[in-house]
Coordinates of C-alpha atoms in Angstrom, one line a residue:
Chain A
M2 CA 9.7 -32.4 -22.5
E3 CA 8.1 -34.1 -19.6
G4 CA 6.0 -31.0 -19.0
M5 CA 4.7 -31.3 -22.5
I6 CA 3.7 -34.9 -21.9
A7 CA 2.0 -33.9 -18.7
I8 CA 0.0 -31.2 -20.4
W9 CA -0.9 -33.7 -23.1
Q10 CA -2.0 -36.4 -20.7
R11 CA -4.1 -34.0 -18.6
D12 CA -6.2 -33.1 -21.6
V13 CA -6.7 -36.6 -22.7
L14 CA -7.5 -37.8 -19.2
K15 CA -10.1 -35.0 -18.8
F16 CA -11.7 -36.0 -22.1
F17 CA -12.3 -39.5 -21.0
R18 CA -13.8 -38.3 -17.7
D19 CA -16.3 -36.1 -19.5
R20 CA -18.8 -38.6 -21.0
A21 CA -21.2 -36.0 -22.2
R22 CA -18.6 -34.4 -24.5
L23 CA -17.6 -37.9 -25.7
F24 CA -21.0 -38.5 -27.2
G25 CA -22.1 -35.0 -27.8
S26 CA -19.5 -34.4 -30.5
F27 CA -21.0 -37.2 -32.5
V28 CA -24.3 -35.4 -33.2
M29 CA -23.1 -33.0 -35.8
P30 CA -21.2 -35.6 -38.0
V31 CA -24.1 -38.1 -37.9
L32 CA -26.4 -35.3 -39.0
F33 CA -24.1 -34.4 -41.9
L34 CA -23.8 -38.0 -42.8
L35 CA -27.5 -38.3 -43.0
I36 CA -27.9 -35.2 -45.1
F37 CA -25.0 -35.5 -47.4
G38 CA -24.7 -39.3 -47.4
E39 CA -28.3 -40.4 -47.6
G40 CA -29.9 -37.3 -48.9
L41 CA -27.6 -36.6 -51.8
S42 CA -26.7 -40.1 -52.7
G43 CA -29.7 -40.7 -54.9
T44 CA -29.0 -37.7 -57.2
M45 CA -25.2 -38.3 -57.2
E46 CA -25.6 -42.0 -57.9
S47 CA -28.0 -41.7 -60.8
L48 CA -25.8 -38.9 -62.2
V49 CA -22.7 -41.0 -62.1
M50 CA -24.4 -44.2 -63.4
S51 CA -26.0 -42.5 -66.3
G52 CA -22.6 -41.3 -67.4
V53 CA -20.5 -44.5 -66.9
E54 CA -21.2 -47.6 -68.8
G55 CA -21.4 -50.8 -66.7
E56 CA -20.9 -49.0 -63.5
E57 CA -23.3 -50.4 -61.0
N58 CA -21.5 -50.5 -57.7
F59 CA -21.0 -46.8 -57.2
Q60 CA -21.8 -45.8 -53.7
Y61 CA -21.8 -42.1 -53.0
V62 CA -21.7 -42.6 -49.2
K63 CA -18.3 -44.3 -49.6
F64 CA -16.9 -41.1 -50.9
V65 CA -18.5 -38.8 -48.4
F66 CA -17.7 -40.9 -45.3
P67 CA -13.9 -40.0 -45.2
G68 CA -15.0 -36.3 -45.5
I69 CA -17.3 -36.7 -42.6
V70 CA -14.6 -38.3 -40.5
A71 CA -12.3 -35.4 -41.4
M72 CA -15.1 -33.1 -40.3
T73 CA -15.4 -34.9 -37.0
I74 CA -11.7 -34.5 -36.5
L75 CA -11.9 -30.8 -37.3
M76 CA -14.7 -30.1 -35.0
T77 CA -13.2 -32.0 -32.1
A78 CA -9.7 -30.7 -32.6
V79 CA -10.8 -27.1 -32.7
F80 CA -13.2 -27.4 -29.8
S81 CA -10.6 -29.3 -27.7
S82 CA -8.3 -26.3 -28.2
L83 CA -11.0 -24.4 -26.4
S84 CA -9.6 -26.0 -23.3
I85 CA -6.9 -23.4 -23.4
I86 CA -9.4 -20.6 -23.0
Q87 CA -11.2 -22.6 -20.3
D88 CA -7.8 -23.0 -18.6
K89 CA -7.4 -19.2 -18.8
E90 CA -10.9 -18.6 -17.4
F91 CA -10.6 -21.1 -14.6
G92 CA -7.1 -20.0 -13.7
Y93 CA -5.1 -23.1 -14.5
M94 CA -3.3 -21.5 -17.4
K95 CA -1.5 -19.3 -14.8
E96 CA -0.2 -22.4 -13.1
I97 CA 1.2 -23.6 -16.4
M98 CA 2.5 -20.2 -17.5
V99 CA 4.5 -19.5 -14.3
S100 CA 6.1 -22.9 -14.4
P101 CA 9.5 -23.3 -16.1
I102 CA 8.1 -25.4 -19.0
S103 CA 9.4 -24.0 -22.3
R104 CA 6.7 -22.1 -24.2
V105 CA 7.2 -24.4 -27.3
Y106 CA 6.4 -27.4 -25.1
I107 CA 3.3 -25.7 -23.7
A108 CA 2.0 -25.1 -27.3
L109 CA 3.0 -28.7 -28.4
G110 CA 1.4 -30.3 -25.3
K111 CA -1.8 -28.5 -25.8
M112 CA -1.8 -29.3 -29.5
L113 CA -1.1 -33.0 -29.0
G114 CA -3.8 -33.1 -26.3
A115 CA -6.4 -31.7 -28.7
S116 CA -5.3 -33.8 -31.6
T117 CA -5.3 -37.1 -29.6
V118 CA -8.8 -36.4 -28.6
A119 CA -9.8 -35.6 -32.1
F120 CA -8.1 -38.6 -33.5
I121 CA -9.9 -40.9 -31.1
Q122 CA -13.2 -39.4 -32.0
G123 CA -12.4 -39.8 -35.7
V124 CA -11.5 -43.5 -35.2
M125 CA -14.8 -44.0 -33.3
M126 CA -16.6 -42.8 -36.4
F127 CA -15.5 -46.1 -38.0
L128 CA -18.0 -47.8 -35.8
L129 CA -20.7 -46.4 -38.0
I130 CA -19.4 -48.1 -41.2
P131 CA -21.4 -51.3 -40.9
F132 CA -24.6 -49.3 -40.5
L133 CA -24.1 -47.3 -43.6
G134 CA -24.1 -50.4 -45.9
I135 CA -20.6 -49.7 -47.2
R136 CA -17.3 -51.6 -46.9
Y137 CA -13.7 -50.6 -46.7
D138 CA -10.6 -52.8 -46.8
F139 CA -9.6 -53.4 -43.2
I140 CA -5.9 -52.9 -44.2
N141 CA -6.8 -49.5 -45.7
L142 CA -8.5 -48.4 -42.5
I143 CA -5.4 -49.2 -40.6
K144 CA -3.2 -47.4 -43.2
V145 CA -5.2 -44.3 -43.0
L146 CA -4.7 -43.9 -39.2
P147 CA -1.4 -42.0 -39.3
F148 CA -2.8 -39.6 -41.8
M149 CA -5.8 -39.0 -39.6
F150 CA -3.5 -38.2 -36.7
L151 CA -1.5 -35.8 -38.9
L152 CA -4.7 -34.1 -40.0
A153 CA -5.8 -33.9 -36.3
C154 CA -2.5 -32.2 -35.4
T155 CA -2.9 -29.7 -38.2
L156 CA -6.4 -28.8 -37.2
A157 CA -5.6 -28.7 -33.5
S158 CA -2.8 -26.2 -34.3
V159 CA -5.4 -24.0 -36.0
G160 CA -7.5 -24.1 -32.8
L161 CA -4.4 -23.6 -30.7
L162 CA -3.4 -20.4 -32.4
I163 CA -7.0 -19.0 -32.2
A164 CA -7.3 -19.9 -28.5
S165 CA -3.9 -18.5 -27.6
L166 CA -5.0 -15.1 -28.9
L167 CA -8.3 -15.0 -27.2
K168 CA -9.4 -14.4 -23.6
S169 CA -13.0 -15.5 -23.5
T170 CA -15.0 -18.4 -24.8
Q171 CA -17.6 -16.1 -26.5
G172 CA -15.0 -14.8 -29.0
F173 CA -14.0 -18.3 -29.7
Q174 CA -17.5 -19.5 -30.7
L175 CA -17.7 -16.6 -33.2
I176 CA -14.3 -17.2 -34.8
V177 CA -15.1 -20.9 -35.0
Q178 CA -18.2 -20.1 -37.0
I179 CA -16.3 -17.8 -39.3
I180 CA -13.3 -20.1 -39.9
V181 CA -14.4 -23.6 -39.3
M182 CA -17.5 -23.8 -41.4
P183 CA -15.9 -22.4 -44.5
M184 CA -13.0 -24.7 -44.0
V185 CA -15.3 -27.7 -44.0
F186 CA -17.3 -26.5 -47.1
L187 CA -14.2 -25.6 -49.1
S188 CA -12.3 -28.8 -48.5
G189 CA -14.0 -31.4 -50.6
A190 CA -15.1 -33.1 -47.4
L191 CA -18.8 -32.9 -48.3
F192 CA -18.8 -32.4 -52.1
P193 CA -16.3 -32.3 -54.9
V194 CA -14.3 -29.0 -55.2
S195 CA -12.8 -29.7 -58.6
N196 CA -14.6 -27.1 -60.6
M197 CA -14.6 -24.0 -58.4
P198 CA -14.2 -20.4 -59.5
G199 CA -10.6 -19.1 -59.4
W200 CA -10.7 -17.2 -56.1
M201 CA -12.4 -20.1 -54.3
D202 CA -10.0 -22.5 -55.8
I203 CA -7.2 -20.6 -54.1
I204 CA -8.9 -21.0 -50.7
V205 CA -9.4 -24.7 -51.4
K206 CA -5.7 -25.1 -52.2
L207 CA -4.6 -23.3 -49.1
N208 CA -7.0 -25.2 -46.8
P209 CA -5.1 -28.0 -45.1
I210 CA -8.3 -30.0 -44.7
T211 CA -8.4 -30.3 -48.5
Y212 CA -5.2 -32.4 -48.4
G213 CA -6.2 -34.3 -45.4
V214 CA -9.5 -35.3 -46.9
D215 CA -7.8 -36.1 -50.3
I216 CA -5.3 -38.4 -48.6
M217 CA -8.0 -40.1 -46.6
K218 CA -10.1 -40.8 -49.7
K219 CA -7.0 -42.0 -51.7
V220 CA -6.1 -44.4 -48.9
M221 CA -9.6 -45.6 -47.8
I222 CA -11.1 -46.0 -51.3
D223 CA -9.0 -47.9 -53.8
V224 CA -8.7 -45.0 -56.1
D225 CA -6.5 -46.6 -58.8
S226 CA -9.2 -49.2 -59.6
L227 CA -11.8 -46.5 -60.3
S228 CA -12.8 -45.4 -63.7
P229 CA -11.4 -42.0 -64.7
L230 CA -14.8 -40.5 -65.0
I231 CA -15.7 -41.3 -61.4
R232 CA -12.4 -39.9 -60.3
E233 CA -13.2 -36.7 -62.2
I234 CA -16.8 -36.4 -60.9
M235 CA -15.8 -37.1 -57.3
G236 CA -12.9 -34.6 -57.4
L237 CA -10.2 -37.1 -56.8
N238 CA -7.8 -35.5 -59.3
L239 CA -6.4 -32.8 -57.0
T240 CA -3.9 -30.8 -58.9
I241 CA -1.8 -27.8 -58.1
F242 CA -0.6 -25.7 -61.1
Q243 CA -2.0 -28.4 -63.3
R244 CA 0.2 -31.0 -61.7
P245 CA -1.3 -34.0 -59.8
L246 CA -0.3 -34.1 -56.2
S247 CA 1.3 -37.1 -54.5
I248 CA 0.5 -38.2 -50.9
M249 CA 4.0 -37.3 -49.9
E250 CA 3.6 -33.7 -51.1
E251 CA 0.3 -33.4 -49.3
V252 CA 1.8 -34.7 -46.1
L253 CA 4.6 -32.2 -46.5
F254 CA 2.2 -29.3 -46.9
M255 CA 0.3 -30.3 -43.7
I256 CA 3.5 -30.7 -41.7
I257 CA 4.8 -27.2 -42.8
F258 CA 1.4 -25.7 -42.1
T259 CA 1.2 -27.2 -38.6
T260 CA 4.8 -26.2 -37.8
V261 CA 4.2 -22.6 -38.7
L262 CA 1.0 -22.4 -36.7
I263 CA 2.6 -23.9 -33.6
L264 CA 5.5 -21.4 -33.8
L265 CA 3.0 -18.6 -34.1
A266 CA 1.1 -19.9 -31.0
T267 CA 4.4 -20.2 -29.1
L268 CA 5.1 -16.6 -29.9
S269 CA 1.7 -15.7 -28.7
F270 CA 2.3 -17.6 -25.4
R271 CA 5.6 -15.7 -25.0
R272 CA 3.9 -12.4 -25.5
A273 CA 1.2 -13.2 -23.0
N274 CA 4.0 -13.1 -20.5
S275 CA 5.1 -9.6 -21.4
Chain B
M129 CA 24.0 -13.9 -0.5
E130 CA 21.9 -11.9 1.9
N131 CA 19.2 -10.6 -0.4
M132 CA 16.7 -13.1 -1.9
I133 CA 15.1 -10.4 -4.1
E134 CA 16.7 -7.3 -5.4
V135 CA 14.6 -4.8 -7.3
R136 CA 16.4 -1.9 -8.9
N137 CA 14.8 1.1 -10.7
L138 CA 11.9 -1.0 -11.7
H139 CA 9.5 0.9 -14.0
K140 CA 6.4 -0.1 -15.9
K141 CA 4.6 2.1 -18.3
Y142 CA 1.3 1.4 -20.0
K143 CA 0.8 3.8 -22.9
D144 CA 0.8 7.1 -21.0
H145 CA 0.1 5.6 -17.5
H146 CA 3.1 4.9 -15.2
A147 CA 1.9 2.0 -13.1
V148 CA 5.3 1.5 -11.3
K149 CA 7.7 4.4 -11.0
N150 CA 11.4 3.6 -10.6
I151 CA 11.1 1.6 -7.5
S152 CA 14.0 -0.2 -5.7
F153 CA 13.9 -2.5 -2.7
D154 CA 15.3 -5.7 -1.3
V155 CA 13.8 -8.7 0.3
K156 CA 16.2 -10.5 2.7
K157 CA 16.7 -14.2 2.7
G158 CA 14.4 -16.0 5.1
E159 CA 12.2 -13.0 6.0
I160 CA 8.5 -12.5 5.6
F161 CA 8.0 -9.4 3.5
G162 CA 4.6 -7.8 3.7
F163 CA 3.7 -5.8 0.6
L164 CA 0.8 -3.4 1.2
G165 CA -0.9 -0.6 -0.6
P166 CA -4.3 0.6 -1.8
N167 CA -5.8 -0.9 -4.9
G168 CA -4.3 0.6 -8.0
A169 CA -1.1 1.3 -6.2
G170 CA 0.9 -0.9 -8.6
K171 CA 1.3 -3.9 -6.2
S172 CA 0.0 -6.4 -8.7
T173 CA 2.0 -5.0 -11.5
T174 CA 5.2 -5.2 -9.4
I175 CA 4.5 -8.8 -8.3
H176 CA 3.8 -9.9 -11.8
M177 CA 7.1 -8.4 -13.0
I178 CA 9.0 -10.1 -10.2
C179 CA 7.3 -13.4 -11.0
T180 CA 8.3 -13.2 -14.7
M181 CA 4.7 -12.8 -15.9
L182 CA 5.1 -9.3 -17.1
A183 CA 8.1 -7.6 -18.8
P184 CA 9.3 -4.4 -17.1
T185 CA 9.7 -1.3 -19.1
S186 CA 13.0 -0.7 -17.5
G187 CA 15.0 -1.6 -14.4
S188 CA 16.2 -5.0 -13.1
I189 CA 15.0 -7.7 -10.8
M190 CA 17.3 -10.4 -9.3
I191 CA 15.8 -13.4 -7.5
N192 CA 17.9 -16.0 -5.9
G193 CA 20.8 -14.6 -8.0
Y194 CA 18.9 -14.9 -11.3
D195 CA 17.8 -12.2 -13.6
A196 CA 14.0 -12.2 -13.9
V197 CA 14.1 -10.8 -17.5
K198 CA 17.0 -12.8 -18.9
Q199 CA 16.8 -16.1 -16.9
K200 CA 13.1 -16.5 -16.7
N201 CA 13.2 -20.3 -16.3
K202 CA 15.8 -20.2 -13.5
V203 CA 13.6 -17.7 -11.7
R204 CA 10.5 -19.7 -12.3
E205 CA 12.2 -22.7 -10.7
S206 CA 13.1 -20.7 -7.7
I207 CA 9.7 -19.3 -6.9
G208 CA 6.4 -20.7 -5.8
I209 CA 3.2 -18.6 -6.2
I210 CA -0.1 -18.9 -4.4
F211 CA -2.4 -16.8 -6.5
Q212 CA -5.4 -14.9 -5.2
E213 CA -7.8 -16.8 -7.3
N214 CA -8.1 -20.6 -7.6
T215 CA -5.6 -22.1 -10.1
L216 CA -6.3 -25.8 -9.4
D217 CA -7.8 -28.1 -11.9
E218 CA -11.1 -28.9 -10.2
K219 CA -11.9 -31.9 -12.4
L220 CA -8.7 -33.7 -11.2
T221 CA -8.0 -35.1 -7.8
A222 CA -5.7 -33.4 -5.3
W223 CA -3.0 -36.0 -5.9
E224 CA -3.2 -35.5 -9.7
N225 CA -2.9 -31.8 -9.3
L226 CA 0.2 -32.3 -7.2
M227 CA 1.7 -34.9 -9.6
L228 CA 1.2 -32.5 -12.6
H229 CA 3.0 -29.8 -10.7
C230 CA 6.0 -32.2 -10.0
K231 CA 6.2 -32.9 -13.8
F232 CA 6.0 -29.2 -14.7
Y233 CA 8.8 -28.4 -12.3
K234 CA 11.0 -31.4 -13.1
V235 CA 10.9 -32.8 -9.6
P236 CA 13.1 -36.0 -9.7
K237 CA 10.9 -39.0 -10.4
S238 CA 12.2 -40.9 -7.3
E239 CA 11.3 -38.1 -5.0
R240 CA 7.8 -37.3 -6.2
K241 CA 5.8 -39.6 -4.0
T242 CA 7.6 -38.7 -0.8
R243 CA 7.3 -35.0 -1.6
I244 CA 3.6 -35.2 -2.3
Q245 CA 3.1 -37.1 0.9
E246 CA 5.2 -34.5 2.8
V247 CA 3.3 -31.4 1.5
L248 CA -0.1 -33.1 2.0
E249 CA 0.9 -33.7 5.7
I250 CA 1.9 -30.1 6.1
V251 CA -1.6 -28.9 5.1
D252 CA -3.5 -31.9 6.6
L253 CA -4.9 -33.2 3.4
V254 CA -3.5 -36.7 3.4
H255 CA -6.9 -38.4 3.6
E256 CA -8.5 -36.3 0.9
K257 CA -5.8 -36.9 -1.7
N258 CA -7.9 -39.0 -4.0
K259 CA -10.9 -36.8 -4.0
R260 CA -11.6 -34.4 -6.9
V261 CA -10.9 -30.8 -6.1
E262 CA -14.4 -29.7 -7.0
T263 CA -15.6 -31.4 -3.8
F264 CA -13.3 -29.4 -1.6
S265 CA -14.3 -26.4 0.6
G266 CA -12.7 -23.0 0.0
G267 CA -10.2 -23.6 2.8
M268 CA -9.2 -27.0 1.6
K269 CA -8.5 -25.6 -1.9
R270 CA -6.3 -22.9 -0.4
R271 CA -4.4 -25.4 1.6
L272 CA -3.9 -27.6 -1.5
E273 CA -2.6 -24.6 -3.4
I274 CA -0.2 -23.8 -0.7
A275 CA 0.9 -27.5 -0.7
R276 CA 1.4 -27.4 -4.5
G277 CA 3.4 -24.2 -4.3
L278 CA 5.9 -26.0 -2.0
L279 CA 6.4 -29.1 -4.0
H280 CA 9.4 -27.9 -6.0
Y281 CA 11.1 -26.5 -2.8
P282 CA 11.0 -22.9 -3.9
K283 CA 13.3 -20.4 -2.4
V284 CA 10.7 -17.7 -2.3
L285 CA 7.0 -18.2 -1.8
F286 CA 4.7 -15.4 -3.1
L287 CA 1.4 -15.3 -1.3
D288 CA -1.1 -13.0 -3.0
E289 CA -4.0 -12.5 -0.6
P290 CA -3.8 -16.1 0.6
T291 CA -6.8 -15.8 3.0
V292 CA -9.2 -13.7 1.0
G293 CA -12.7 -15.0 1.1
L294 CA -12.1 -17.5 3.9
D295 CA -13.8 -17.6 7.3
P296 CA -11.8 -16.4 10.3
Q297 CA -11.2 -19.9 11.6
T298 CA -9.8 -21.1 8.3
R299 CA -7.8 -17.9 8.0
A300 CA -6.1 -18.6 11.4
H301 CA -5.3 -22.2 10.2
I302 CA -3.8 -21.0 7.0
W303 CA -1.5 -18.7 8.9
E304 CA -0.5 -21.5 11.2
Y305 CA 0.6 -23.6 8.2
I306 CA 2.4 -20.6 6.7
L307 CA 4.3 -19.9 10.0
R308 CA 5.1 -23.6 10.4
L309 CA 6.6 -23.6 7.0
K310 CA 8.8 -20.6 7.7
E311 CA 10.1 -22.2 10.8
K312 CA 10.7 -25.6 9.2
Q313 CA 12.0 -24.7 5.8
G314 CA 13.2 -21.2 6.2
I315 CA 11.5 -20.1 3.0
T316 CA 11.5 -16.4 2.1
M317 CA 7.9 -15.2 1.8
F318 CA 6.5 -12.3 -0.1
L319 CA 3.1 -11.5 1.1
T320 CA 0.2 -9.2 0.1
T321 CA -2.9 -9.0 2.1
H322 CA -5.8 -6.7 2.8
Y323 CA -6.2 -7.8 6.4
L324 CA -3.7 -5.6 8.2
D325 CA -3.8 -7.7 11.3
E326 CA -2.4 -10.5 9.2
A327 CA 0.4 -8.4 8.0
E328 CA 1.7 -8.2 11.6
I329 CA 3.5 -11.5 11.1
S330 CA 5.8 -9.8 8.6
D331 CA 9.4 -9.1 9.5
R332 CA 9.3 -6.0 7.3
I333 CA 6.5 -4.2 5.6
G334 CA 6.7 -2.2 2.4
I335 CA 3.9 0.2 1.6
M336 CA 3.3 1.2 -2.0
D337 CA 1.1 4.0 -3.2
K338 CA 0.7 5.6 -6.6
G339 CA 3.4 3.5 -8.2
E340 CA 6.0 4.3 -5.5
I341 CA 7.3 2.6 -2.4
I342 CA 6.6 5.1 0.4
T343 CA 8.2 3.3 3.3
I344 CA 9.8 0.0 4.3
N345 CA 10.3 -1.0 7.9
S346 CA 9.3 -3.5 10.6
P347 CA 5.7 -3.3 11.8
A348 CA 6.9 -2.1 15.2
A349 CA 9.1 0.6 13.8
L350 CA 6.3 1.8 11.5
K351 CA 4.0 2.2 14.4
K352 CA 6.6 4.0 16.4
E353 CA 7.2 6.3 13.4
I354 CA 3.6 7.4 13.7
G355 CA 4.1 7.7 17.4
G356 CA 1.7 8.5 20.3
D357 CA -1.6 7.0 21.3
I358 CA -4.9 7.2 19.6
I359 CA -8.1 8.2 21.5
E360 CA -11.4 7.4 19.8
L361 CA -14.0 9.6 21.2
S362 CA -17.7 10.2 20.5
T363 CA -19.9 12.7 22.3
A364 CA -23.4 14.1 22.2
E365 CA -22.2 17.3 20.4
H366 CA -19.8 16.4 17.8
Q367 CA -18.8 19.7 16.3
A368 CA -18.5 21.5 19.7
T369 CA -16.1 18.7 20.9
I370 CA -13.9 19.0 17.8
A371 CA -13.7 22.8 18.4
T372 CA -12.7 22.2 22.1
I373 CA -10.1 19.6 21.2
K374 CA -8.5 21.9 18.6
K375 CA -7.7 24.4 21.3
D376 CA -5.6 21.9 23.2
D377 CA -1.9 22.2 22.6
N378 CA -0.9 18.7 23.4
I379 CA -2.6 17.0 20.5
I380 CA -0.6 15.8 17.5
D381 CA -3.6 15.3 15.1
V382 CA -7.4 15.2 15.0
T383 CA -9.4 13.4 12.4
D384 CA -13.1 13.3 12.0
H385 CA -14.6 9.9 11.2
G386 CA -18.2 10.7 11.2
D387 CA -19.5 9.8 14.7
V388 CA -16.1 9.1 16.1
I389 CA -13.2 11.6 16.5
H390 CA -9.7 10.2 16.4
I391 CA -7.3 12.2 18.5
K392 CA -3.6 11.5 18.4
V393 CA -1.5 12.5 21.4
Q394 CA 1.9 11.8 22.7
N395 CA 0.7 10.6 26.1
S396 CA -2.9 9.5 26.5
D397 CA -3.0 9.3 30.3
A398 CA -2.0 12.9 30.9
F399 CA -4.2 14.1 28.1
V400 CA -7.4 12.3 29.0
T401 CA -7.4 13.4 32.7
Q402 CA -6.9 17.0 31.6
F403 CA -9.2 17.0 28.7
I404 CA -12.2 15.4 30.5
K405 CA -12.3 18.3 32.9
Q406 CA -12.5 20.8 30.0
L407 CA -15.2 19.1 28.1
D408 CA -18.7 20.1 29.1
V409 CA -20.7 17.8 26.7
P410 CA -21.6 14.2 27.7
I411 CA -19.2 11.6 26.5
R412 CA -20.8 8.6 24.7
T413 CA -17.8 6.4 24.2
L414 CA -14.1 6.7 24.9
N415 CA -11.4 4.3 23.7
I416 CA -7.7 4.6 24.0
R417 CA -5.3 2.4 22.0
K418 CA -1.9 2.1 20.5
P419 CA -1.5 2.7 16.8
T420 CA -2.3 -0.4 14.6
L421 CA -1.0 -1.1 11.1
N422 CA -4.3 0.3 9.9
D423 CA -3.2 3.7 11.4
V424 CA 0.2 3.3 9.8
F425 CA -1.5 2.6 6.4
L426 CA -3.8 5.5 6.9
A427 CA -1.0 7.9 7.8
F428 CA 1.1 6.9 4.8
T429 CA -1.5 6.6 2.0
G430 CA -4.3 8.8 3.4
E431 CA -6.7 6.0 2.8
N432 CA -8.3 3.4 5.0
I433 CA -7.4 0.0 3.5
H434 CA -11.0 -1.3 3.8
K435 CA -12.3 1.8 2.1
T436 CA -10.1 1.2 -0.9
E437 CA -11.5 -2.3 -1.0
E438 CA -15.0 -1.1 -1.1
K439 CA -14.2 1.3 -3.9
E440 CA -13.0 -1.5 -6.1
A441 CA -16.1 -3.6 -5.4

């Protein structure tokens, strides 16, 4: 248990020592925020306002922002898992692997390290809110934090599993492009995914980011006070087998998903020893 | 318990390649065991299996009374490993590296500070403890790794090429530290090295070749086993000299090393005085010596250890 905490602390400590990484990881989300937030908002807003009577306060950025935060968490969580491969390349993984720490704790420690870093980056995105001309209830921003951490854990476990199977950083970059980008696009983070073709809909429903983003939107934006049409257009009626999902069910899905991936990563660490 | 490590019928097979073939050997408590062999002999595979990093195909390994296959964690607690390559976290300070190790190995909280101080003193790094490892020289990093390997009071210390890539002065220092350790703490040491002069400090040496242990004995006994003296001779007419030597009945063996001829005889004094009279070509150099571990290595594996190194590079 203490070994797990030590591995966790080490990764978080190293993150704060590496200033370049701290700021570098903001570039992509800000870019997406500009393109999807500012660029698309004109079209989306006129579209929504022409359909809804008396709706004047609709702000598209407000709907996209939680998605961008989720994307930041995804990017940071996955790239932080890269530290496992770096540890392999620079030899430190050997020091960890020959120690008597149980393999589950190695996987958990690494996962928690990456998710803490990703969570911190996600929270730092909140600093942009005043500059976007939008407002969220402060209470809601506090309430969303645990869900953000859970999402970070889920995504870090994706990175963990990939990293545990690979030996070099080059392979990792490739897999990230193949897996991470589709995960972002098919999650509802950037645009609504409510009317997708069948096969795509299956991917959307299996994608853990879908649920993370959905919860974040539900908590950050006061969904119940919105008109049904806006909810429909913005894809806030996530259903599975025609049944609306509750936050509890979504949380449960993410926990199961994370647990399975950590167990797989643990097995992969065990195999690395044989 | 007299044996710290007991290896029985250890075998490792990769697809159709047998890297380690049914080897058995013991390492006694408190001794320095030198493990030599040309590259590709199966040394690394054997060590990795002993250190629980690789599962054997068959056979058993007991370390400190624990089974390396079934009681991995007990074995891991009992051993310290100094790897050939750097396994320190260079972005962290020396002290942070040591503290992490204490946590990984569950060193009791109350003892951590004293133990870190203690190992830093052994390797003379007390004043550098708060500097980041990336600022250290190669020798300092090695010393820090040795210090770290000692933190959890291992019963066996594995030293895999501990001085590779270091300058001669630093090498001498590292050995000083290692010997000091053996005297003070009585740790059993399992050593691999390419520098055969360094292997001299071993109590016993095991030589491995082509997946098998060829011989195990003390350095002195191994040299004695080869026997005789070695005369290194170079003359103006190489081939003629070899022809002359081969006629002599007293020689045990002659090997041609390019410019130099190695002649092995039982008694060099008697041989040389006789032989010089017979030889009618001018002698360039003549050197008489006792066999070294390099000759032992050569005799058992048919390869010069430095040549095997070049082959790999």
